[in-house]
Tab-separated table of C-alpha atoms in Angstrom:
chain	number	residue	atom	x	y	z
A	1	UNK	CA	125.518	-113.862	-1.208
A	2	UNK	CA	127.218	-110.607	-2.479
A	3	UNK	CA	127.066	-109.067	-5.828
A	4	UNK	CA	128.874	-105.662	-6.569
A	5	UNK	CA	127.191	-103.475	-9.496
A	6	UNK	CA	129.599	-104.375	-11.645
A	7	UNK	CA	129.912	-107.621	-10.521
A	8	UNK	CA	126.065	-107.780	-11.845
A	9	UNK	CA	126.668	-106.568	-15.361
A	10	UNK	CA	129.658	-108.688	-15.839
A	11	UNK	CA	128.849	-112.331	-14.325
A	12	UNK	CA	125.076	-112.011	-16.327
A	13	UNK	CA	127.090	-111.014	-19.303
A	14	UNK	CA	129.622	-113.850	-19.150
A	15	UNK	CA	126.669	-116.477	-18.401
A	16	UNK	CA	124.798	-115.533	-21.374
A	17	UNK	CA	128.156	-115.498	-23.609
A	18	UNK	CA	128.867	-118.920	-22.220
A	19	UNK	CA	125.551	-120.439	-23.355
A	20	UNK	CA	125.896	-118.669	-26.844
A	21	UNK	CA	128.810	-120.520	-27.225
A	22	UNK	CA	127.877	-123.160	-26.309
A	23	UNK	CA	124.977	-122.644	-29.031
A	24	UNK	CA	127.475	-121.759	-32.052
A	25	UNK	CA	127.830	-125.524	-33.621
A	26	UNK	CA	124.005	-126.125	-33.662
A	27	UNK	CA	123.052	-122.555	-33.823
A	28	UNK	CA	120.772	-122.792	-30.892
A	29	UNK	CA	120.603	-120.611	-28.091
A	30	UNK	CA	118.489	-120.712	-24.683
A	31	UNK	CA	115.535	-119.133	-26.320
A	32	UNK	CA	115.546	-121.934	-29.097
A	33	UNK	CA	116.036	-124.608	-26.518
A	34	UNK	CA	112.924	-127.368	-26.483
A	35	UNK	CA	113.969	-128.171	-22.975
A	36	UNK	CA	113.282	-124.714	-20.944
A	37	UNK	CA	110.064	-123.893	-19.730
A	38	UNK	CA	107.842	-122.440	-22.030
A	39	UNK	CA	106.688	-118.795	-21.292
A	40	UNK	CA	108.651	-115.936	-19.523
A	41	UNK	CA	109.885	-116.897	-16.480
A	42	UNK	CA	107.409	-115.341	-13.987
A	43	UNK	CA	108.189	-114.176	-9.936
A	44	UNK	CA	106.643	-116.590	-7.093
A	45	UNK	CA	105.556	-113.255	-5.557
A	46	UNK	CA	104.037	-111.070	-8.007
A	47	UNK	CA	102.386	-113.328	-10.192
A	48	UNK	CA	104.325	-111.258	-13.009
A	49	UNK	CA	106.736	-111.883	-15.813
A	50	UNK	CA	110.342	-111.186	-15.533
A	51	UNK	CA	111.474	-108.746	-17.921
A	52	UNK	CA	114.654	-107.416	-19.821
A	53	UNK	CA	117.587	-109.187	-19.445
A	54	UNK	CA	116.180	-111.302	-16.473
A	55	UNK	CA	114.255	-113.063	-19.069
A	56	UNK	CA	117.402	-114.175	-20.809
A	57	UNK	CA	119.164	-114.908	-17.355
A	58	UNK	CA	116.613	-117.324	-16.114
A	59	UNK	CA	116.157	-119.112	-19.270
A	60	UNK	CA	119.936	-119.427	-18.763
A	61	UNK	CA	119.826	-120.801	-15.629
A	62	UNK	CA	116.889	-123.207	-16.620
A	63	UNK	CA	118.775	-124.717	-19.474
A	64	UNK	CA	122.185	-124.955	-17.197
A	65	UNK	CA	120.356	-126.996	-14.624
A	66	UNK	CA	117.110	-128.538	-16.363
A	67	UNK	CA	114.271	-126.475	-14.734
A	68	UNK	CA	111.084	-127.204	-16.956
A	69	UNK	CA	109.316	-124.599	-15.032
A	70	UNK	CA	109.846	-121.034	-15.200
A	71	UNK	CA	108.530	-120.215	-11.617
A	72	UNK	CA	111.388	-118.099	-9.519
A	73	UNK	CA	111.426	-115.924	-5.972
A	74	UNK	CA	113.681	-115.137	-3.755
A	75	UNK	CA	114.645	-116.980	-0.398
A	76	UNK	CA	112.188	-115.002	1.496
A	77	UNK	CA	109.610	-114.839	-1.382
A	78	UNK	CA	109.373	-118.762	-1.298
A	79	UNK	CA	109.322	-118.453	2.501
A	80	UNK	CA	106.442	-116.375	2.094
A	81	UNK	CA	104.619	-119.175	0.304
A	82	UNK	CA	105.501	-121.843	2.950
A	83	UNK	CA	107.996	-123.390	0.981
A	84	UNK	CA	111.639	-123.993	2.040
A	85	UNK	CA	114.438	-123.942	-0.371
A	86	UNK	CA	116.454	-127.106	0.112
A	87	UNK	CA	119.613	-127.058	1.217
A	88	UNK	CA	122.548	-126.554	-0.328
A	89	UNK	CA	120.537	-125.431	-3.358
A	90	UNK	CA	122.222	-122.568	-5.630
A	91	UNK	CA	120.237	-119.280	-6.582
A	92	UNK	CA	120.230	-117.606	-9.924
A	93	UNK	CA	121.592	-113.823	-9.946
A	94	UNK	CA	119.046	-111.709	-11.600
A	95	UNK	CA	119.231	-107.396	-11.720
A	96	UNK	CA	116.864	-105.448	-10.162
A	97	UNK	CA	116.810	-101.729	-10.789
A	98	UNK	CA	116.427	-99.650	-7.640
A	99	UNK	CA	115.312	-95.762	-8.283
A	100	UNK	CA	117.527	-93.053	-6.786
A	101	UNK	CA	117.400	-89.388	-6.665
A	102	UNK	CA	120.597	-87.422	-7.423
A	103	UNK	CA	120.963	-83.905	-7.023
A	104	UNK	CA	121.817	-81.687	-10.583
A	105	UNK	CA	125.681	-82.301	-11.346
A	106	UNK	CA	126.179	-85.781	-9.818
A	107	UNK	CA	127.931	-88.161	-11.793
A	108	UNK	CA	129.403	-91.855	-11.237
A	109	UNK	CA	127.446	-95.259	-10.603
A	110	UNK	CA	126.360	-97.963	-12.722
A	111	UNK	CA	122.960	-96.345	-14.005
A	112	UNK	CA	120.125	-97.013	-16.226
A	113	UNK	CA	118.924	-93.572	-17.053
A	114	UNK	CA	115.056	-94.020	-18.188
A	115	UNK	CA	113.304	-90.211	-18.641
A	116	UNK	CA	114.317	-87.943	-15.983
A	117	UNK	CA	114.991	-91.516	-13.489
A	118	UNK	CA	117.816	-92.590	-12.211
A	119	UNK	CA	118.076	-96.696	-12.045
A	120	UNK	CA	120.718	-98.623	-10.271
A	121	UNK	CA	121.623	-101.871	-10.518
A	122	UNK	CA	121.564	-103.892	-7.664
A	123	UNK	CA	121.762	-107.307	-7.540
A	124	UNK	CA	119.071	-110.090	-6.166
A	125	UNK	CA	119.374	-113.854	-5.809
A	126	UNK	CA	116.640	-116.384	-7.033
A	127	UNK	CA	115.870	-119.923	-6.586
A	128	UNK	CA	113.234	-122.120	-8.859
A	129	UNK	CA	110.449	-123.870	-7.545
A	130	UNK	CA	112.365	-127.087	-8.304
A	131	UNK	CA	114.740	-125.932	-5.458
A	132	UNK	CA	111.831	-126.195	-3.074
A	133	UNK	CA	110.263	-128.020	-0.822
A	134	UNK	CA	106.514	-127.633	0.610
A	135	UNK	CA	105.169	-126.098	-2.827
A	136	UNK	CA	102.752	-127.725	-5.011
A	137	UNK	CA	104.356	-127.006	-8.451
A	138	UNK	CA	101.878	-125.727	-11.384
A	139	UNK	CA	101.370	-128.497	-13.987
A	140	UNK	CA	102.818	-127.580	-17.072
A	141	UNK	CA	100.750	-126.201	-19.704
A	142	UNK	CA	99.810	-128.908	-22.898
A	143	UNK	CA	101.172	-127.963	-26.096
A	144	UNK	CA	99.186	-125.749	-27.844
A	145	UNK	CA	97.471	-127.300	-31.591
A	146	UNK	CA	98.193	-125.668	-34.741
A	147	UNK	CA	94.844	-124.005	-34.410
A	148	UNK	CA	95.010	-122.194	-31.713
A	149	UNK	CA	98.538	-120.623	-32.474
A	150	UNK	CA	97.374	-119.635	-35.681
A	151	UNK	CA	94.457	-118.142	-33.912
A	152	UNK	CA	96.330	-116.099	-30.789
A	153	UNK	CA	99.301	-114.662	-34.081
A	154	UNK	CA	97.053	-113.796	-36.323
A	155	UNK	CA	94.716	-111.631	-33.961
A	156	UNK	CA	98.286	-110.155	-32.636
A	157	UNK	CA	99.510	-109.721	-36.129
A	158	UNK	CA	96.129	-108.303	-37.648
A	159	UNK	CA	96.124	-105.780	-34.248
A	160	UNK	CA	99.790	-104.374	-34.829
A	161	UNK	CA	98.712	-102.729	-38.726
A	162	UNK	CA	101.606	-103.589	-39.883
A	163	UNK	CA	102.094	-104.143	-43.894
A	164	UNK	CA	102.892	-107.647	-44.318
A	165	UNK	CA	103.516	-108.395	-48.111
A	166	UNK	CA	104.570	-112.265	-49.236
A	167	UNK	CA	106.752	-113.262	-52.010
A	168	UNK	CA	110.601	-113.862	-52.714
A	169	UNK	CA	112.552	-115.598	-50.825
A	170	UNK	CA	113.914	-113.304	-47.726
A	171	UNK	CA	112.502	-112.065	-44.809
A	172	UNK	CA	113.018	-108.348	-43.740
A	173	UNK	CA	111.451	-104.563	-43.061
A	174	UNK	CA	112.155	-102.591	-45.289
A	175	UNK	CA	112.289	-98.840	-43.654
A	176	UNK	CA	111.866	-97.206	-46.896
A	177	UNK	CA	108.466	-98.653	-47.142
A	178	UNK	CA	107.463	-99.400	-43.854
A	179	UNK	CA	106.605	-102.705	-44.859
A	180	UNK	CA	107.694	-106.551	-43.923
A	181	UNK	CA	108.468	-108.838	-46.856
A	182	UNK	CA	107.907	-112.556	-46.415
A	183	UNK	CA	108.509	-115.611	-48.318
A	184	UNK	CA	104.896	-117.225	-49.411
A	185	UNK	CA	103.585	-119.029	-46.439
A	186	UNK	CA	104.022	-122.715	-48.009
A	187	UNK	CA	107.635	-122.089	-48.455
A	188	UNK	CA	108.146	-122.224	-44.154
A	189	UNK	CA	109.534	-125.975	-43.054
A	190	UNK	CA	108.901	-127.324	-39.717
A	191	UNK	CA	111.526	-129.110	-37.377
A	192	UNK	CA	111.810	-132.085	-35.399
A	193	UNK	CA	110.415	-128.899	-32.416
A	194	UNK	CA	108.459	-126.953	-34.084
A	195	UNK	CA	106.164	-126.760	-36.920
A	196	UNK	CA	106.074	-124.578	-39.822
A	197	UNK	CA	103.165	-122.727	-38.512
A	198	UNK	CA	105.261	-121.471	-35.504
A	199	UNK	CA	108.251	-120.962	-37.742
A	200	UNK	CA	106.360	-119.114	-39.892
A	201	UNK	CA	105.062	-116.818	-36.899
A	202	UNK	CA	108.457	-116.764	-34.968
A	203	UNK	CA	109.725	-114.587	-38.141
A	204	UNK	CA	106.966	-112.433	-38.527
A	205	UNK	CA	107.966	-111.629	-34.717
A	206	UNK	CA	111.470	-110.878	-35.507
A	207	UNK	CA	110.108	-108.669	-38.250
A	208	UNK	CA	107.468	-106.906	-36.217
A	209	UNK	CA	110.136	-106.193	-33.822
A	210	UNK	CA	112.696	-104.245	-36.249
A	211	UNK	CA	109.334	-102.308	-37.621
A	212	UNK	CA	108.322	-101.386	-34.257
A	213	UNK	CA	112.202	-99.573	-33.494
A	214	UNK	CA	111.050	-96.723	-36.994
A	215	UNK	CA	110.954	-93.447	-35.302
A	216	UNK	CA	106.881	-93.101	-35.382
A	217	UNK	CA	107.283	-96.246	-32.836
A	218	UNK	CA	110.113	-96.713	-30.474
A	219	UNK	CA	112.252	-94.933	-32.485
A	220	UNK	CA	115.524	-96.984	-31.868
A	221	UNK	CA	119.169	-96.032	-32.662
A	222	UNK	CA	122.337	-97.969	-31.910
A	223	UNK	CA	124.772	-96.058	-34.040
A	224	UNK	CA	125.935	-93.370	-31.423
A	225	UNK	CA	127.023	-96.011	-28.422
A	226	UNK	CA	127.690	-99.243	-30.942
A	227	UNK	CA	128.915	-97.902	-33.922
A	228	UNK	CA	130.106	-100.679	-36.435
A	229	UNK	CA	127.965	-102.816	-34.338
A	230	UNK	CA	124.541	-101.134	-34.178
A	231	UNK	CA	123.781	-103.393	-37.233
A	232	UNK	CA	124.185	-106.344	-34.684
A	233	UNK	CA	122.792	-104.406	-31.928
A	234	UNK	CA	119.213	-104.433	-33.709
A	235	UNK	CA	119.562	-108.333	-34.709
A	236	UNK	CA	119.905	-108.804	-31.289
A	237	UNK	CA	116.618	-107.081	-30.056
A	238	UNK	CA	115.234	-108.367	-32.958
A	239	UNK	CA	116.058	-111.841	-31.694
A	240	UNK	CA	115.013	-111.491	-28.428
A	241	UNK	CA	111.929	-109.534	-29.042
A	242	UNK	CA	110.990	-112.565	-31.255
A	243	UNK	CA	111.212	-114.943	-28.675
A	244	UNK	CA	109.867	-112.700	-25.730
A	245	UNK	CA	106.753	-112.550	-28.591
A	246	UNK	CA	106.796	-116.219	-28.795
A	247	UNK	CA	106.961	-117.114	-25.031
A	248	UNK	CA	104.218	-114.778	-24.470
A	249	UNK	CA	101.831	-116.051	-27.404
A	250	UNK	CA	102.977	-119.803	-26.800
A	251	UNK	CA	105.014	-120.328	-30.085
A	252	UNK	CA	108.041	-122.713	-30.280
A	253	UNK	CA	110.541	-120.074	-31.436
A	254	UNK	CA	112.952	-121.380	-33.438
A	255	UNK	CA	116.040	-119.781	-35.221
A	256	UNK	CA	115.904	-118.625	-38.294
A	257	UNK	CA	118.251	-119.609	-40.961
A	258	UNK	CA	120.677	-116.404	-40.733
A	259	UNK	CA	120.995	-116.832	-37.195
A	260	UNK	CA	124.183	-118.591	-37.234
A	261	UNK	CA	125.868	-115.759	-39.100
A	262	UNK	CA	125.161	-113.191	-36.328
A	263	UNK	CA	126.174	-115.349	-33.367
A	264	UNK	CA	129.818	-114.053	-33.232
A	265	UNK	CA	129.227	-110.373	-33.897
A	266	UNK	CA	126.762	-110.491	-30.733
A	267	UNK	CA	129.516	-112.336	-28.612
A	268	UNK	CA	131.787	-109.515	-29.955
A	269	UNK	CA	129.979	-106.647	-28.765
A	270	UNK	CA	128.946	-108.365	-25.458
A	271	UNK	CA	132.537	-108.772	-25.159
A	272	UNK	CA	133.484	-105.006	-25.366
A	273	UNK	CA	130.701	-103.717	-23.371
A	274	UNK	CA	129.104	-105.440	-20.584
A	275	UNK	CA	126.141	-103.714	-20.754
A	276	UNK	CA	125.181	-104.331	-24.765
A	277	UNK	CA	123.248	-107.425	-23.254
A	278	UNK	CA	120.815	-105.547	-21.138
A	279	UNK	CA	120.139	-102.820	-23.364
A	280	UNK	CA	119.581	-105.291	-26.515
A	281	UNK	CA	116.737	-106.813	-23.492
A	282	UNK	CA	115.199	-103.871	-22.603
A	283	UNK	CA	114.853	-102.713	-25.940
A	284	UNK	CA	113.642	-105.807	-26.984
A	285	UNK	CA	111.154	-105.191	-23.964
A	286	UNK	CA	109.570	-101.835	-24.965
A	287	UNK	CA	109.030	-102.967	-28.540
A	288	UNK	CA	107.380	-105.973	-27.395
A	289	UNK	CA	105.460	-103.473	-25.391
A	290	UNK	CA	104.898	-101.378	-27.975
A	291	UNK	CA	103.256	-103.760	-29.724
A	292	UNK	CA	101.333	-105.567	-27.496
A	293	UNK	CA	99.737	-101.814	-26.848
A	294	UNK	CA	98.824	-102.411	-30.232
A	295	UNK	CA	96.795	-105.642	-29.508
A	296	UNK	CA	94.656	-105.458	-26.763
A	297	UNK	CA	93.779	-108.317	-25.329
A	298	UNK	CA	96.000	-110.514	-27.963
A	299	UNK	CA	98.539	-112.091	-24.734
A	300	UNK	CA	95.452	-112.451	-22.450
């Protein structure tokens, strides 16, 4: 299988628009979605998490063809494990980023620019371990009690130092303050997939996230490249940085209740630039790393 650069950007972009649209009547997206695996989707491999956009790819993929584990590799990664990947099996295109070194003055590619690096894209093809024969597949995890989720968010939310103050009935950060407002704690309803303890937490998340992009933190800025959109922009990483939060700390994330009124301003900008997707990921990445810092051993 071939992939171009662009051809990376684009066909991840389109795949993630399709499955937002196919989200807008019951305001539900891939992250929300009770039937992907719960957690990141981790590498065969490494043992690690996938990260950035890859994240949202795979849980993509999962929901398109009912995966309810998130363990990936390549061909030659499942190889490595004595498994074969059935035939006539599809893979899943992921992005890897490959560093280069260009001398002072070059200009062209498709390039992340992180620091003083130079990141390409380059395309890689993945297959889940429901694709494969010859591997024992990891049971999945039980469902984790009300207990112990409010235990594992509250140490990560304690950890972080962030001003949480309750009351009214809207959730945001204010920057003027530094401080997230919440509605009182009783006022959070469950669903028929999660309860209103991990609805409760899956909004603190989102809120955590926009406080960790003030300029102290992560300092984050969409103005410059989004313009009119940078509002969006920073719902987006806000959105995925709650559910990378909530994979990682085994919450149900579920939407919250202005969700449905950003859905078509993110398809808009993911429209126009092919690239808004990633970015809103890897943000959504470092201030999920950012705060984890924060936490020690909160994900562990």
């Amino acid at each position: 299988m071939t992939a171009t650069t662009r051809d990376v950007y684009q066909q991840i972009t389109d795949q993630i628009i399709a499955a937002m649209e196919n989200g807008v009547n019951n305001w539900t997206m891939p992250w929300h979605r009770p039937e992907i695996a719960t957690g990141r989707p981790t590498n065969i491999a490494s043992g690690n998490a996938y990260r950035g956009v890859n994240v949202v790819a795979l849980w993509v993929a999962s929901l398109q063809h009912g995966f309810p584990c998130g363990l990936w590799g390549t061909y030659r990664q499942w190889l490595a494990k004595g498994a074969q990947v059935r035939k006539g099996e599809r893979a899943s295109l992921i992005v890897f980023y490959k560093e280069v070194t260009r001398e002072a003055g070059s200009t062209g590619g498709d390039e992340e620019h992180e620091g003083q690096r130079r990141m390409f894209a380059r395309a890689s093809w993945v297959f889940n371990v429901d694709q494969v024969d010859g591997f024992t597949k990891p049971e999945l995890p039980m469902s984790a009690s009300d207990a112990d989720v409010i235990d594992r968010a509250e140490h990560f939310v304690s950890a972080t130092g962030a001003k949480i103050e309750h009351g009214g009935n809207r959730a945001y950060y204010d920057r003027l303050s530094d401080s997230i407002r919440l509605p009182e704690r009783a006022t959070f309803l469950g669903s028929d997939t999660s309860s209103a303890t991990e609805a409760y937490y899956g909004t603190i998340f989102h809120e955590l996230t926009h406080y960790s992009g003030a300029p102290s933190r992560c300092n984050r800025e969409f103005g410059k490249r989004f313009g009119d959109h940078a509002y969006a922009m920073e719902e987006l990483v806000a959105e995925l940085g709650a559910a990378f939060l909530c994979a990682d700390l085994a919450v149900t994330n579920t939407p919250r209740e202005d969700h449905a009124a950003y859905i078509a301003n993110w398809l808009a900008v993911m429209r126009e630039d092919k690239r808004a997707i990633f970015t809103a990921a890897a943000k959504a990445s470092q201030a999920v790393d950012f705060l984890t810092g924060m936490t020690g051993p909160a994900l562990h």
